[in-house]
XYZ file of C-alpha atoms in Angstrom:
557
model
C 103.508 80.748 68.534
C 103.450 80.906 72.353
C 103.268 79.102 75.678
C 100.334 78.557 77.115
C 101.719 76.755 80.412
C 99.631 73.572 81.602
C 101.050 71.497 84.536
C 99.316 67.908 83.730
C 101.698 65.396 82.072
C 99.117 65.108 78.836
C 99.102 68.128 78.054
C 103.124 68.854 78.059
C 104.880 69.773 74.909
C 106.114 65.391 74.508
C 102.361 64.583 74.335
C 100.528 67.098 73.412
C 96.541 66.416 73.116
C 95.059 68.109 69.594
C 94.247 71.050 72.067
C 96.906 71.297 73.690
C 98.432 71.745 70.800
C 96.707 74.224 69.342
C 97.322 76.373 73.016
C 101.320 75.141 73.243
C 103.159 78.011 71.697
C 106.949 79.194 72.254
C 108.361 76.781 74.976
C 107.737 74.271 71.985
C 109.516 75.284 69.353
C 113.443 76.825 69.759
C 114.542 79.060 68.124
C 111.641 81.626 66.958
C 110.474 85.062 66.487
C 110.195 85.284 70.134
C 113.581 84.258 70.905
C 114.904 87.580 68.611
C 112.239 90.024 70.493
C 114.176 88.428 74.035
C 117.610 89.552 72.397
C 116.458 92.957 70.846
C 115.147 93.668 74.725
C 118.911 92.828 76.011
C 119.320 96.012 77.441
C 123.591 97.222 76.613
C 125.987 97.629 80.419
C 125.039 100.129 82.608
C 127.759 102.947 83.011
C 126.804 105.283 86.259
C 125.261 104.406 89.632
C 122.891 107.057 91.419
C 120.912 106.788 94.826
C 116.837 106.186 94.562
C 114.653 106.927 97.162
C 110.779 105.393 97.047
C 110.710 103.040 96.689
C 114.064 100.902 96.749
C 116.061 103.129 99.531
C 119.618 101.734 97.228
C 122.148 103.079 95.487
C 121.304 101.640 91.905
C 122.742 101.456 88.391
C 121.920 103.272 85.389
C 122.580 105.550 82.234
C 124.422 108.836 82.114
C 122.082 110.726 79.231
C 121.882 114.353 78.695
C 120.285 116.561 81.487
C 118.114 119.382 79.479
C 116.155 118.476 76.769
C 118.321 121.211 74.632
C 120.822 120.260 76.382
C 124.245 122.801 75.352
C 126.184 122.383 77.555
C 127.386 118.567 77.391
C 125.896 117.947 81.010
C 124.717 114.717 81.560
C 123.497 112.908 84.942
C 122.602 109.278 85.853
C 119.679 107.834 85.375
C 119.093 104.569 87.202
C 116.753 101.376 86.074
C 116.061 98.746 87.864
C 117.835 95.629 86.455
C 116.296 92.048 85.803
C 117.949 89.404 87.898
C 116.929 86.384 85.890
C 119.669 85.735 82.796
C 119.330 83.294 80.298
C 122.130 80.878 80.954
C 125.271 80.723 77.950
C 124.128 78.855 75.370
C 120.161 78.178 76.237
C 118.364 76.523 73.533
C 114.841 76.607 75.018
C 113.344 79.054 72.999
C 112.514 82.381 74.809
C 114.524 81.898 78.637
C 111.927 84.257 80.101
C 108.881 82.330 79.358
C 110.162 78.754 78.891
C 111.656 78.724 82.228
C 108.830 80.070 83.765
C 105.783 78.226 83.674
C 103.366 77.351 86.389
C 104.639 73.471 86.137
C 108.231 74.727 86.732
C 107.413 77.555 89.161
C 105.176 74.927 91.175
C 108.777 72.519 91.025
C 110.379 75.186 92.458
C 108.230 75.390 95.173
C 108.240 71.849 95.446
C 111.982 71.941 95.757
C 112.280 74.811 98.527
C 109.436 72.904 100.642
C 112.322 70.074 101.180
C 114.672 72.450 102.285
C 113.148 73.557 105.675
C 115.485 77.075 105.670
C 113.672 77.668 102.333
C 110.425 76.489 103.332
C 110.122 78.361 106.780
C 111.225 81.941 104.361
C 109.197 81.301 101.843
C 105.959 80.236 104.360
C 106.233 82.990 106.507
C 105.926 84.957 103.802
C 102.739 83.597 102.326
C 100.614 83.491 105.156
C 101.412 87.068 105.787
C 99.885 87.426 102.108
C 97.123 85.122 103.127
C 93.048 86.603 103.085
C 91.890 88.423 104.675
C 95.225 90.335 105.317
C 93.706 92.539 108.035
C 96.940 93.679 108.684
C 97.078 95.867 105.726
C 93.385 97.619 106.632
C 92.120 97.262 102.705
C 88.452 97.845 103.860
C 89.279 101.870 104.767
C 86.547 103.171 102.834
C 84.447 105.177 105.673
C 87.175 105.917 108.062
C 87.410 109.729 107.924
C 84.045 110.185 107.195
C 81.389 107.597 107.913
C 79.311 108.252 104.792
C 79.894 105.540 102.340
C 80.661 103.180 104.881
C 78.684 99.688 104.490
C 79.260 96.342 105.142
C 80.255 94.623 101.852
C 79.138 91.500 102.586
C 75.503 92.231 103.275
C 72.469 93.537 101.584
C 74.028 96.971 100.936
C 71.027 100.293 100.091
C 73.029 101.483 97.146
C 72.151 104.708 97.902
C 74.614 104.668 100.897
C 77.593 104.076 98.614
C 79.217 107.243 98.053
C 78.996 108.734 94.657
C 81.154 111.129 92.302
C 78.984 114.049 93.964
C 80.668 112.879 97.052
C 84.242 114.909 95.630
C 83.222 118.282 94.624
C 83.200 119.377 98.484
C 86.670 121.284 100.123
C 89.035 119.753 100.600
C 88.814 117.182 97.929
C 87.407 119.337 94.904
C 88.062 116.384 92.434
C 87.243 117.037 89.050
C 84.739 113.427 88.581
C 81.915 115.265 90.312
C 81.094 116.639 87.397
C 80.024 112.670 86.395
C 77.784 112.672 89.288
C 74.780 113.178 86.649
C 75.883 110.270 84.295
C 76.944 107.462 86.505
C 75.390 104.354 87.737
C 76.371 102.386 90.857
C 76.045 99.210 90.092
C 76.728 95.411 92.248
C 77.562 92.234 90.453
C 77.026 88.806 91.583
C 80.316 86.647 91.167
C 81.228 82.853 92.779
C 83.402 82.402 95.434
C 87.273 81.933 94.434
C 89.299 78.975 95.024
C 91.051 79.625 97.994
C 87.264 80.367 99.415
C 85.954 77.053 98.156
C 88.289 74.314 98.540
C 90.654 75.604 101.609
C 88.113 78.018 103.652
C 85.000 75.631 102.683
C 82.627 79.071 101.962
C 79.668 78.272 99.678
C 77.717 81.090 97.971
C 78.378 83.955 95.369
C 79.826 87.454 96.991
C 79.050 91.072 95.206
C 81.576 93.230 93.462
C 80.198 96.892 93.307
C 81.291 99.934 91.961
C 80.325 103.084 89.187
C 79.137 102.519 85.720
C 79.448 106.302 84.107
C 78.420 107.064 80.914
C 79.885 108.668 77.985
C 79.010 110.677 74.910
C 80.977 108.371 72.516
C 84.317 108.558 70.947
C 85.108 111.078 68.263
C 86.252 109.311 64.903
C 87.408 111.997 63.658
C 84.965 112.059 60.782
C 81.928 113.542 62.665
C 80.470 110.326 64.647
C 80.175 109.345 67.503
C 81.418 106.083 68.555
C 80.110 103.822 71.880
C 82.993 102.242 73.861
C 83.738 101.019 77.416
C 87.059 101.001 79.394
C 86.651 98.330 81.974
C 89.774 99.857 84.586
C 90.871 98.045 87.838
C 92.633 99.293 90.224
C 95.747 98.936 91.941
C 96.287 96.678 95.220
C 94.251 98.032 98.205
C 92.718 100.401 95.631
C 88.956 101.409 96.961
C 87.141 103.540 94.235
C 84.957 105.352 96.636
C 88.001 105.974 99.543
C 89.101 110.009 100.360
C 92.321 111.234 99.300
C 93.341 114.318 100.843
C 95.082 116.637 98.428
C 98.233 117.215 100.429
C 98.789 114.130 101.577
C 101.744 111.930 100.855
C 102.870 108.324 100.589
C 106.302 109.022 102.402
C 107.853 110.651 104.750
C 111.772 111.318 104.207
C 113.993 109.730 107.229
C 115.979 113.170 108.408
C 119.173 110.813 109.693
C 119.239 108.371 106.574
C 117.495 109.962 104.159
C 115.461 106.999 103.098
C 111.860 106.897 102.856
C 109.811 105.620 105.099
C 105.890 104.466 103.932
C 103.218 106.355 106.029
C 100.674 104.231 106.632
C 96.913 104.630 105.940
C 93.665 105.352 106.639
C 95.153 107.752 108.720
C 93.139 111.206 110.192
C 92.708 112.632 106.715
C 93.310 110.064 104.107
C 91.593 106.263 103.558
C 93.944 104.723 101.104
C 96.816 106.450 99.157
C 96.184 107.070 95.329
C 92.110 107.195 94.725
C 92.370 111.031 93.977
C 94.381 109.748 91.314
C 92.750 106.633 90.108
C 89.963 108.502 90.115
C 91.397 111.499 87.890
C 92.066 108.742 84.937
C 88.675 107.279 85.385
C 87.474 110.911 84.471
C 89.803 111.462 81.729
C 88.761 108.756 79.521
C 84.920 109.693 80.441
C 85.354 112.852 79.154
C 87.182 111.542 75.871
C 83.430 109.842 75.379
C 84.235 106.435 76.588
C 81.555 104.770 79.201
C 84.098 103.803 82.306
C 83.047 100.439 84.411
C 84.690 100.505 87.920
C 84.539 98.421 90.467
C 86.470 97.340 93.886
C 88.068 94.167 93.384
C 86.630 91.279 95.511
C 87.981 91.387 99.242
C 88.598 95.015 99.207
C 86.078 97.762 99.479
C 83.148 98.374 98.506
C 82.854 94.129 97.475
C 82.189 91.180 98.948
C 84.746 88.326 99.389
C 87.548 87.079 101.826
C 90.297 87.128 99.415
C 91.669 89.950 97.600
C 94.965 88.580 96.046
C 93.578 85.551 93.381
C 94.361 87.983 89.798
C 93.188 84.827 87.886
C 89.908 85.101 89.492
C 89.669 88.746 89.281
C 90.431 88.526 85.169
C 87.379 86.376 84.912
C 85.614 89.094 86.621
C 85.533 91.222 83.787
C 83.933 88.758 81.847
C 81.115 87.958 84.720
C 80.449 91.861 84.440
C 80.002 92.077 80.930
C 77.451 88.512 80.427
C 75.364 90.774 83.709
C 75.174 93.767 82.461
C 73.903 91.897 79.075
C 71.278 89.824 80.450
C 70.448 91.275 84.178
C 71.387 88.369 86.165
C 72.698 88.813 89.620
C 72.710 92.738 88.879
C 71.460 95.955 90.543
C 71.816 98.964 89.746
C 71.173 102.646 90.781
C 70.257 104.971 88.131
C 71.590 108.692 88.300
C 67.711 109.683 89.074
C 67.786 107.665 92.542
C 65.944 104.337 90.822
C 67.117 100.862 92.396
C 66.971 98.338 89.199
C 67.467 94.585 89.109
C 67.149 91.694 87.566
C 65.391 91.681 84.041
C 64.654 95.508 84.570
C 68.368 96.181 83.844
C 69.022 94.707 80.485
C 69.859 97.316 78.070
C 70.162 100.030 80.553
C 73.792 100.519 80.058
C 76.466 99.267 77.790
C 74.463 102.336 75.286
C 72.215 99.405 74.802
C 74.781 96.896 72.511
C 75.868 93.402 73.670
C 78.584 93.041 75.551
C 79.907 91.092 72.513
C 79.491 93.887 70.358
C 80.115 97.462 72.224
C 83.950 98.635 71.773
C 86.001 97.328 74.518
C 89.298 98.890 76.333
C 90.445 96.506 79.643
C 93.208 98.706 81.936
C 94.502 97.968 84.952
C 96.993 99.434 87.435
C 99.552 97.448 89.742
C 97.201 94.328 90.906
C 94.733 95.625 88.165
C 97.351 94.722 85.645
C 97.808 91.556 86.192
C 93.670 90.978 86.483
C 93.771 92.326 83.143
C 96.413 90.478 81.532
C 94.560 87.526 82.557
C 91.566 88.868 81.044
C 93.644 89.368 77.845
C 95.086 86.070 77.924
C 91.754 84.318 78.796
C 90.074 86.102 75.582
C 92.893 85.725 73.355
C 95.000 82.624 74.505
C 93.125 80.241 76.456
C 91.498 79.966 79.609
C 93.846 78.232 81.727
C 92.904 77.195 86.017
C 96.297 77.543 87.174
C 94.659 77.700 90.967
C 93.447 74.451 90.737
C 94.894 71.340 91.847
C 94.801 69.819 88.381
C 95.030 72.316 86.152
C 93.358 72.666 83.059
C 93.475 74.344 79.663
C 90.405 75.267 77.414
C 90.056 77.903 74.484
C 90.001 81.425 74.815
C 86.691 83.496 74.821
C 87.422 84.919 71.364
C 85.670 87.741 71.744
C 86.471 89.930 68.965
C 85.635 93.369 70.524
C 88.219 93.684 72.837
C 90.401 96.481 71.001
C 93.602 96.715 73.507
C 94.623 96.579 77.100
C 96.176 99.786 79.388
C 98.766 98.610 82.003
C 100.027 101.055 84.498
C 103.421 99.531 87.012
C 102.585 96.476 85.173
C 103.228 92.689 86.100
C 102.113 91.385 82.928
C 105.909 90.170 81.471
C 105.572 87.312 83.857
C 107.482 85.772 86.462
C 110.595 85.856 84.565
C 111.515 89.708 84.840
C 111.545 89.946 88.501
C 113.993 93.359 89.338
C 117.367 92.121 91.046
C 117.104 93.374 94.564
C 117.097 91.764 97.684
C 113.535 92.055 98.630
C 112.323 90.463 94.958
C 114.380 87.814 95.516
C 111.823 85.126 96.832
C 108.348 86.579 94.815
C 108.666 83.383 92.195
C 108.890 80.549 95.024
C 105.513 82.783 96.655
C 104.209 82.398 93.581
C 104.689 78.711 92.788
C 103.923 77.968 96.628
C 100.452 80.269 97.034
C 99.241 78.439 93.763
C 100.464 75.323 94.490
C 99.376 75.301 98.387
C 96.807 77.947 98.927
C 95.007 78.036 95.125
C 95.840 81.586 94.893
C 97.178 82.899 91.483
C 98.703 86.118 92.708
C 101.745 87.087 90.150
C 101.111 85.827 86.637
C 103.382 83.103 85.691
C 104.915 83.619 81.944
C 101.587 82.651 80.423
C 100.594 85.999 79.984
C 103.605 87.359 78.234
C 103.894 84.379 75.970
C 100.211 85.172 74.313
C 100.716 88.602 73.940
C 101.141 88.097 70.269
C 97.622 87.441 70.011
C 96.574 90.591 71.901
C 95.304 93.421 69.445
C 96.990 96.483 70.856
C 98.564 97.126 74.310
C 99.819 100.581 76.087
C 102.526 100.283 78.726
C 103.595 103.156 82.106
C 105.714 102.832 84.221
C 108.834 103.858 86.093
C 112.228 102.938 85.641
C 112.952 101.376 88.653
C 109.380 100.069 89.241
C 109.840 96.776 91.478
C 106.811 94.896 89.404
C 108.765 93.865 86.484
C 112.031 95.288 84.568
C 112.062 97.700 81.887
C 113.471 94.778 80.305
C 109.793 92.742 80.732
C 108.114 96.029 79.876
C 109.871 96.314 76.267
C 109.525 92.099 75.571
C 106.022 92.570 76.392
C 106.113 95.517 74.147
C 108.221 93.700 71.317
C 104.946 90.771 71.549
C 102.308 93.316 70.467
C 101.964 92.862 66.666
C 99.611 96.085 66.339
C 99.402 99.690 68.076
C 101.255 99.996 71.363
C 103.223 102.662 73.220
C 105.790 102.922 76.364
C 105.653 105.667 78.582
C 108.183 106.012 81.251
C 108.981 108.068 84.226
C 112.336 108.967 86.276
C 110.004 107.444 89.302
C 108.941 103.881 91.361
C 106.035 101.541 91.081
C 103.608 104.320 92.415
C 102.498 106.574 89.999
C 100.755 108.033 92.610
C 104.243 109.621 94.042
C 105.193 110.611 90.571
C 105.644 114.570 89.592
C 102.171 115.967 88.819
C 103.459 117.067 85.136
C 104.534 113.043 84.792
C 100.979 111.644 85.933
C 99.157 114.532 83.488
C 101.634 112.875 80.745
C 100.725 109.171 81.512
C 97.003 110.095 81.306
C 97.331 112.246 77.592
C 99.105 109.031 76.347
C 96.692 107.022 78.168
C 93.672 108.604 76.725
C 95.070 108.859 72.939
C 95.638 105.256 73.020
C 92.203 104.128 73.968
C 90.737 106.476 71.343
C 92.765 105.843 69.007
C 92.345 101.601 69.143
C 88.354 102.391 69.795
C 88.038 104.212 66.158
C 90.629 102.009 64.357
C 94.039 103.906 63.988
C 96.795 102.290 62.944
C 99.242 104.576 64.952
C 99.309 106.629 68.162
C 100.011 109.925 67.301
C 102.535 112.040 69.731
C 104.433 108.830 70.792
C 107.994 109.923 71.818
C 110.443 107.924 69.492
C 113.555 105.475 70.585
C 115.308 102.947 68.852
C 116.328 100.838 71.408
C 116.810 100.228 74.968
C 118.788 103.184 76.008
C 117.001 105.707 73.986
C 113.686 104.383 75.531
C 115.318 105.741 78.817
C 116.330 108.896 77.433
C 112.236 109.194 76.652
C 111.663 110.222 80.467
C 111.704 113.849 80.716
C 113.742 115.567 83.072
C 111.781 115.163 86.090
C 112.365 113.189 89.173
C 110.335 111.378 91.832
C 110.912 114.074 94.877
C 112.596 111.448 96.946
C 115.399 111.173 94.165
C 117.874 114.163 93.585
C 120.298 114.134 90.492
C 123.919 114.771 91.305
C 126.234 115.535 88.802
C 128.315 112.415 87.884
């Protein structure tokens, strides 16, 4: 069983209510199941160092593994991974260290704790009101920039015929292979409430609109002649904008000639919105043309939506789920059909979702970066409970249960929790930001170990990343992995947190994998077929192929 963290006295593990039972898992118990996944996960002492560029600019420690994949020639070269800086002490009797110690009641007491010690508090503070909405600073509403079509204002009564559409990408320079959706894809705007940070600190009233593509698909091959419905619900990454230009050529970096560090270039600039859409948008395709219908929206605050704040993940998980009950019964949605028609209301029940309930249709949830942890919420909300960690009192109450819900995708994710934060320098404060934005501000930004402790109760998960990815560990990767009782596959990269930056033979990997997991949980398989193998932690690293981010050069050790 697992922890599903709640912060009021009542419903703590000494006095559990009969719900709060039946939601307290792990934390609970000792030793368990989950205790021997933590250990298997250990991973064994590092033996090389190498320098990695983008995005940790540090010399870092690693694995010397064979350089080739028919490797001769005894060669071998260093291959670094980010480590996890949070140990379980000698001894610890807690149950699983990395979700026990890690709840939003002790997170919050951290917080607590660092606000009395006015060096701490001043760090820590700074810090979140950088993060604070609407974080104009970071320029997340770059959609329309370059090129004025597609620009709106998201918070007003939008045409939806001004919002760009896959069409949009078939033109030079951009030639992006989902304009050949254009025919099969709906824009569509949801209605959705305010988020906590908006209600009880800002004092705003009234819903906002989240709007994006709906594109249809011609069903999943079963591999016994049908044809079978499904939708893959995908959100993006932070500052993602679905509709935003990507010029081909551009890059995230530039390299510093005198250090040889990388410096971020920053966007929209004269040819580029926001870094990584071409991208995004290239999965999006890929699992439309496997047959799956694709639902994807910007995430409120950033965009195409509505909204002040962009950084609740809580909130955005129970998005999903305010999509799904629209698009089954027409409230608070519009749509524009492929033929030019502006739907709403009543008129666009059982226009999409190949006319199922949202209850019923095949679902895959994915999410990349920020999208990951929306998602694991989502998971954990369906499966676990549904738990208001950005309120001031929170509270617990059972999970959706929907039964439809086949697996999730997470790309760089977060979803291990607050417990496998990387050990490096500019990590080192993201759990007291986390305790203090939910505690002060009623923003859930990084998920607290709630989500990693249900993942037993999750169907079937798929995990990408790289090995010195900043958002959690390998480490949290392969506990998260070790929690998934059915189908569920790792793919790593020699590369950081953005895929985006990755070698183009990496990304084309990711997406394969990707797509053969969705299918293969949509039509029922009990394995993914192609997985590479490993046996353990080091092997898993000697799964990445012999390609580097560009900003990283192997040396001979």
């Amino acid at each position: 069983m697992m922890t599903t963290t709640i912060t009021r006295p009542a419903l703590r593990c000494a006095a559990a209510s009969a719900l709060a039972a039946s939601l307290l898992l792990g934390a609970c118990t000792g030793t368990s199941e989950a205790q021997r996944q933590a250990t298997a996960s250990t991973p064994p002492p590092t033996d090389c160092t190498a320098w990695v560029g983008a995005d940790r600019n540090a010399m870092m420690s690693g694995y010397l593994l064979p350089q080739g994949q028919k490797n001769s020639t005894g060669t071998k070269v260093c291959v670094p991974v980010l480590a996890t800086a949070n140990r379980a002490p000698a001894g610890y009797a807690g149950g699983d260290y990395h979700i026990g110690e890690f709840t939003d009641d002790k997170l919050k007491a951290r917080w607590r704790a660092c606000k009395e010690d006015p060096a701490c508090f001043k760090r820590v503070d700074a810090q979140m009101q950088r993060w604070l909405p609407p974080n104009k600073e970071r320029a997340t509403r770059s959609t329309g920039v370059v090129d004025p079509s597609g620009k709106i204002d998201p918070d007003g009564q939008v045409d939806l015929k001004q919002i760009r559409r896959p069409a949009f990408f078939a033109k030079a320079p951009y030639r992006e292979g989902i304009a050949e959706a254009d025919a099969r894809t709906y824009v569509v705007e949801f209605t959705a409430p305010r988020d906590t940070f908006e209600r009880i600190d800002l004092k705003m009233t009234g819903d906002i609109k989240l709007r994006g593509w709906y594109i249809e698909g011609a069903g999943v091959d079963d591999g016994k002649g049908r044809k079978v419905r499904a939708l893959a619900i995908m959100a993006p990454g932070g500052g993602g904008q679905l509709t935003a230009i990507q010029h081909p050529d551009e890059a995230a970096y530039r390299i510093d000639e005198k250090t040889g560090k990388t410096v971020p270039i920053s966007f929209p600039n004269a040819t580029t919105e926001t870094m990584g859409q071409r991208w995004w948008r290239e999965n999006l395709y890929a699992l439309n043309q496997a047959g799956f219908d694709v639902l994807a929206y910007d995430r409120r605050g950033e965009g195409l939506s509505g909204g002040f704040s962009d950084t609740n993940t809580l909130e955005q998980g129970e998005d999903v789920f305010r999509a799904l009950a629209a698009l089954d019964t027409g409230r608070g949605l519009r749509i524009l059909t492929p033929k030019g028609e502006v739907l709403e209301g009543n008129a666009t029940r059982g226009r999409l979702l190949a006319g199922m309930a949202s209850s019923e249709i095949p679902l895959v949830l994915g999410g990349y970066s920020r999208g990951s942890m929306s998602t694991a919420w989502a998971m954990t909300r369906n499966y676990v409970a549904q738990c208001s960690f950005d309120m001031p009192e929170p509270n617990c109450t059972p999970p959706k249960g929907l039964r439809n819900i086949r697996g999730a995708i997470l790309l760089s994710s977060f979803a291990s929790g607050a417990g496998y934060v990387g050990d490096s320098p500019d990590l080192a404060d993201r759990n007291l930001f986390l305790g203090g934005m939910a505690a002060e501000h009623h923003i859930v930004f990084y998920p607290n170990s709630s989500t990693l402790a249900g993942m037993d109760r999750w169907p079937a998960a798929f995990f990408g990343k790289g090995l010195w990815d900043r958002a959690e560990t390998l480490e949290g990767t392969v506990a998260a992995y070790n929690r998934i009782r059915g189908v569920k596959e790792i793919v790593l990269a020699r590369g950081p947190h953005s895929i985006e930056t990755w070698p183009a033979s990496d990304r084309a990997y990711l997406r394969e994998r990707m797509v053969v997991f969705a299918k293969a949980v949509i039509v029922g398989g009990r394995t993914i077929p192609g997985a590479r193998p490993w046996k353990d932690f080091k092997s898993l690293v000697a799964t990445t192929p012999d390609s580097w981010e560009p900003s990283w050069r192997p040396k001979a050790p």
